[in-house]
Amino acid sequence: IWCWIFQGLFGFGVAAYYGVPLLYLACGATLALVFGQRVLGSVAAGWACAVAFVFHPLLDSVAYRPMPDLSEGVIGGAVVLAWWTTMRAETRGRIVLWAAVTGLLVYLAESNRVTGIFVTLVLAVATVMFFPRRFGWLVLAGVFAALFYGAECGFYRWLFGDWLHHLH
């Protein structure tokens, strides 16, 4: 979808092709900054994490063309950040809001590439290890993810007559 947006903004050509990985690099650096600040408790450490992300040598092979590897990693990082915010929420409204965001991001991780669903294993293990009393909140996020996934399947059923068109 990002290629289409860039094509609409800049026309067909190189900007649409290279704009997507640059967007994901920027999003990944922002996530690294936020994680660095939260985990290490320092703005400077957050910036160091963002710079380390952008210049990480493993990104060279996936950053020069729109590949699902980079987007899957960035969306997975956003899932973990949303999960963390859910687990640390204090009010019922924030819990529901962040569970919905977590569920939406889990759905997007899977719809981006089927292997994106494996982030749910990370969330389950992390919840059991660090927030066992809040496992129900993870289940709520799973319910939201299932609702989004069900809506996508229903749309494909309506459009193509196949509930699992995106897998076929």
mmCIF file of C-alpha atoms in Angstrom:
data_model
loop_
_atom_site.group_PDB
_atom_site.id
_atom_site.type_symbol
_atom_site.label_atom_id
_atom_site.label_comp_id
_atom_site.label_asym_id
_atom_site.label_seq_id
_atom_site.Cartn_x
_atom_site.Cartn_y
_atom_site.Cartn_z
ATOM 1 C CA ILE A 1 0.000 0.000 0.000
ATOM 2 C CA TRP A 2 2.879 2.385 0.733
ATOM 3 C CA CYS A 3 4.110 2.074 -2.869
ATOM 4 C CA TRP A 4 0.671 3.195 -4.069
ATOM 5 C CA ILE A 5 0.706 6.146 -1.696
ATOM 6 C CA PHE A 6 4.171 7.200 -2.867
ATOM 7 C CA GLN A 7 3.068 6.773 -6.492
ATOM 8 C CA GLY A 8 0.091 9.012 -5.827
ATOM 9 C CA LEU A 9 2.315 11.651 -4.263
ATOM 10 C CA PHE A 10 5.362 11.507 -6.532
ATOM 11 C CA GLY A 11 4.171 9.642 -9.636
ATOM 12 C CA PHE A 12 5.398 6.321 -10.951
ATOM 13 C CA GLY A 13 9.118 5.748 -10.663
ATOM 14 C CA VAL A 14 12.059 5.555 -8.339
ATOM 15 C CA ALA A 15 10.532 7.617 -5.511
ATOM 16 C CA ALA A 16 7.797 5.043 -4.977
ATOM 17 C CA TYR A 17 10.285 2.176 -5.122
ATOM 18 C CA TYR A 18 12.869 3.602 -2.723
ATOM 19 C CA GLY A 19 10.489 5.641 -0.599
ATOM 20 C CA VAL A 20 9.006 2.593 1.122
ATOM 21 C CA PRO A 21 12.243 1.240 2.626
ATOM 22 C CA LEU A 22 13.226 4.754 3.689
ATOM 23 C CA LEU A 23 9.865 5.115 5.423
ATOM 24 C CA TYR A 24 10.366 1.812 7.232
ATOM 25 C CA LEU A 25 13.927 2.770 8.197
ATOM 26 C CA ALA A 26 12.574 6.005 9.693
ATOM 27 C CA CYS A 27 9.835 4.108 11.542
ATOM 28 C CA GLY A 28 12.334 1.522 12.790
ATOM 29 C CA ALA A 29 14.697 4.240 13.997
ATOM 30 C CA THR A 30 11.806 5.919 15.816
ATOM 31 C CA LEU A 31 10.894 2.631 17.497
ATOM 32 C CA ALA A 32 14.540 2.082 18.479
ATOM 33 C CA LEU A 33 14.627 5.599 19.937
ATOM 34 C CA VAL A 34 11.490 4.984 22.009
ATOM 35 C CA PHE A 35 12.693 1.567 23.197
ATOM 36 C CA GLY A 36 16.109 2.973 24.079
ATOM 37 C CA GLN A 37 14.575 5.797 26.074
ATOM 38 C CA ARG A 38 12.161 3.512 27.939
ATOM 39 C CA VAL A 39 14.560 0.665 28.649
ATOM 40 C CA LEU A 40 17.700 2.665 29.355
ATOM 41 C CA GLY A 41 16.003 5.769 30.774
ATOM 42 C CA SER A 42 18.003 8.251 28.733
ATOM 43 C CA VAL A 43 17.306 10.383 25.678
ATOM 44 C CA ALA A 44 20.948 10.028 24.594
ATOM 45 C CA ALA A 45 20.679 6.239 24.846
ATOM 46 C CA GLY A 46 17.516 6.366 22.765
ATOM 47 C CA TRP A 47 19.300 8.317 20.058
ATOM 48 C CA ALA A 48 22.209 5.883 20.185
ATOM 49 C CA CYS A 49 19.757 3.006 19.645
ATOM 50 C CA ALA A 50 18.185 4.816 16.676
ATOM 51 C CA VAL A 51 21.575 5.453 15.069
ATOM 52 C CA ALA A 52 22.631 1.844 15.692
ATOM 53 C CA PHE A 53 19.418 0.660 14.024
ATOM 54 C CA VAL A 54 19.880 2.783 10.908
ATOM 55 C CA PHE A 55 23.513 1.745 10.441
ATOM 56 C CA HIS A 56 23.089 -1.927 11.320
ATOM 57 C CA PRO A 57 24.809 -3.960 8.579
ATOM 58 C CA LEU A 58 22.024 -6.561 8.356
ATOM 59 C CA LEU A 59 19.671 -3.879 7.056
ATOM 60 C CA ASP A 60 21.791 -3.310 3.946
ATOM 61 C CA SER A 61 20.287 -6.222 2.054
ATOM 62 C CA VAL A 62 16.663 -5.359 2.823
ATOM 63 C CA ALA A 63 16.693 -1.560 2.839
ATOM 64 C CA TYR A 64 17.421 -0.874 -0.809
ATOM 65 C CA ARG A 65 14.172 -2.344 -2.111
ATOM 66 C CA PRO A 66 10.668 -2.774 -0.673
ATOM 67 C CA MET A 67 10.922 -6.197 0.924
ATOM 68 C CA PRO A 68 8.638 -7.605 3.613
ATOM 69 C CA ASP A 69 11.601 -8.379 5.915
ATOM 70 C CA LEU A 70 12.100 -4.775 6.936
ATOM 71 C CA SER A 71 8.406 -4.012 7.267
ATOM 72 C CA GLU A 72 7.805 -7.221 9.227
ATOM 73 C CA GLY A 73 10.525 -6.294 11.703
ATOM 74 C CA VAL A 74 9.270 -2.748 12.130
ATOM 75 C CA ILE A 75 5.653 -3.840 12.562
ATOM 76 C CA GLY A 76 6.818 -6.540 15.008
ATOM 77 C CA GLY A 77 8.667 -3.893 17.002
ATOM 78 C CA ALA A 78 5.532 -1.746 17.051
ATOM 79 C CA VAL A 79 3.564 -4.778 18.285
ATOM 80 C CA VAL A 80 5.952 -5.244 21.194
ATOM 81 C CA LEU A 81 5.830 -1.537 22.056
ATOM 82 C CA ALA A 82 2.014 -1.538 21.988
ATOM 83 C CA TRP A 83 1.954 -4.734 24.094
ATOM 84 C CA TRP A 84 4.309 -3.152 26.611
ATOM 85 C CA THR A 85 2.094 -0.072 26.806
ATOM 86 C CA THR A 86 -0.942 -2.325 27.284
ATOM 87 C CA MET A 87 0.713 -4.220 30.124
ATOM 88 C CA ARG A 88 1.689 -0.996 31.873
ATOM 89 C CA ALA A 89 -1.699 0.707 31.427
ATOM 90 C CA GLU A 90 -3.442 1.774 34.618
ATOM 91 C CA THR A 91 -7.039 2.499 33.620
ATOM 92 C CA ARG A 92 -9.594 0.234 31.991
ATOM 93 C CA GLY A 93 -10.018 2.609 29.040
ATOM 94 C CA ARG A 94 -6.299 2.658 28.297
ATOM 95 C CA ILE A 95 -6.093 -1.113 28.643
ATOM 96 C CA VAL A 96 -8.840 -1.580 26.054
ATOM 97 C CA LEU A 97 -7.383 1.098 23.759
ATOM 98 C CA TRP A 98 -3.865 -0.352 23.812
ATOM 99 C CA ALA A 99 -5.148 -3.921 23.538
ATOM 100 C CA ALA A 100 -6.987 -2.815 20.392
ATOM 101 C CA VAL A 101 -3.823 -1.179 19.032
ATOM 102 C CA THR A 102 -1.822 -4.309 19.864
ATOM 103 C CA GLY A 103 -4.439 -6.481 18.146
ATOM 104 C CA LEU A 104 -4.448 -4.243 15.077
ATOM 105 C CA LEU A 105 -0.665 -4.394 14.841
ATOM 106 C CA VAL A 106 -0.648 -8.187 15.275
ATOM 107 C CA TYR A 107 -3.163 -8.391 12.437
ATOM 108 C CA LEU A 108 -1.027 -6.071 10.278
ATOM 109 C CA ALA A 109 2.089 -8.137 11.015
ATOM 110 C CA GLU A 110 0.294 -11.265 9.788
ATOM 111 C CA SER A 111 -1.305 -9.599 6.781
ATOM 112 C CA ASN A 112 2.048 -8.100 5.769
ATOM 113 C CA ARG A 113 3.551 -11.598 5.702
ATOM 114 C CA VAL A 114 2.208 -14.814 7.198
ATOM 115 C CA THR A 115 5.313 -15.290 9.362
ATOM 116 C CA GLY A 116 4.402 -12.069 11.151
ATOM 117 C CA ILE A 117 2.007 -14.126 13.266
ATOM 118 C CA PHE A 118 4.991 -15.528 15.161
ATOM 119 C CA VAL A 119 5.133 -12.288 17.156
ATOM 120 C CA THR A 120 2.204 -13.731 19.131
ATOM 121 C CA LEU A 121 4.570 -16.351 20.591
ATOM 122 C CA VAL A 122 6.885 -13.575 21.727
ATOM 123 C CA LEU A 123 3.977 -11.769 23.380
ATOM 124 C CA ALA A 124 2.700 -14.913 25.100
ATOM 125 C CA VAL A 125 6.109 -15.834 26.526
ATOM 126 C CA ALA A 126 6.853 -12.255 27.588
ATOM 127 C CA THR A 127 3.457 -11.922 29.257
ATOM 128 C CA VAL A 128 3.897 -15.169 31.182
ATOM 129 C CA MET A 129 7.399 -14.143 32.242
ATOM 130 C CA PHE A 130 6.860 -10.489 33.122
ATOM 131 C CA PHE A 131 3.109 -9.864 33.548
ATOM 132 C CA PRO A 132 1.465 -13.206 34.407
ATOM 133 C CA ARG A 133 -1.470 -11.579 36.214
ATOM 134 C CA ARG A 134 -2.287 -9.564 33.117
ATOM 135 C CA PHE A 135 -2.526 -12.483 30.688
ATOM 136 C CA GLY A 136 -6.208 -11.664 30.199
ATOM 137 C CA TRP A 137 -5.157 -8.361 28.682
ATOM 138 C CA LEU A 138 -3.148 -10.271 26.087
ATOM 139 C CA VAL A 139 -6.209 -12.408 25.381
ATOM 140 C CA LEU A 140 -8.174 -9.177 24.827
ATOM 141 C CA ALA A 141 -5.545 -8.062 22.292
ATOM 142 C CA GLY A 142 -5.912 -11.469 20.635
ATOM 143 C CA VAL A 143 -9.667 -10.977 20.405
ATOM 144 C CA PHE A 144 -9.107 -7.652 18.642
ATOM 145 C CA ALA A 145 -6.583 -9.279 16.272
ATOM 146 C CA ALA A 146 -9.107 -12.031 15.504
ATOM 147 C CA LEU A 147 -11.794 -9.421 14.784
ATOM 148 C CA PHE A 148 -9.530 -7.596 12.329
ATOM 149 C CA TYR A 149 -8.492 -10.865 10.712
ATOM 150 C CA GLY A 150 -12.130 -11.963 10.504
ATOM 151 C CA ALA A 151 -13.059 -8.681 8.828
ATOM 152 C CA GLU A 152 -10.325 -9.231 6.235
ATOM 153 C CA CYS A 153 -11.486 -12.811 5.637
ATOM 154 C CA GLY A 154 -15.079 -11.619 5.306
ATOM 155 C CA PHE A 155 -14.032 -9.010 2.770
ATOM 156 C CA TYR A 156 -12.182 -11.621 0.706
ATOM 157 C CA ARG A 157 -15.188 -13.943 0.973
ATOM 158 C CA TRP A 158 -17.409 -11.168 -0.347
ATOM 159 C CA LEU A 159 -14.959 -10.198 -3.093
ATOM 160 C CA PHE A 160 -13.648 -13.581 -4.272
ATOM 161 C CA GLY A 161 -15.818 -16.195 -2.564
ATOM 162 C CA ASP A 162 -12.805 -17.465 -0.603
ATOM 163 C CA TRP A 163 -12.422 -16.871 3.132
ATOM 164 C CA LEU A 164 -8.651 -17.381 3.033
ATOM 165 C CA HIS A 165 -7.867 -15.726 -0.278
ATOM 166 C CA HIS A 166 -4.790 -13.975 1.121
ATOM 167 C CA LEU A 167 -3.276 -17.383 1.938
ATOM 168 C CA HIS A 168 -4.168 -18.988 -1.360
#
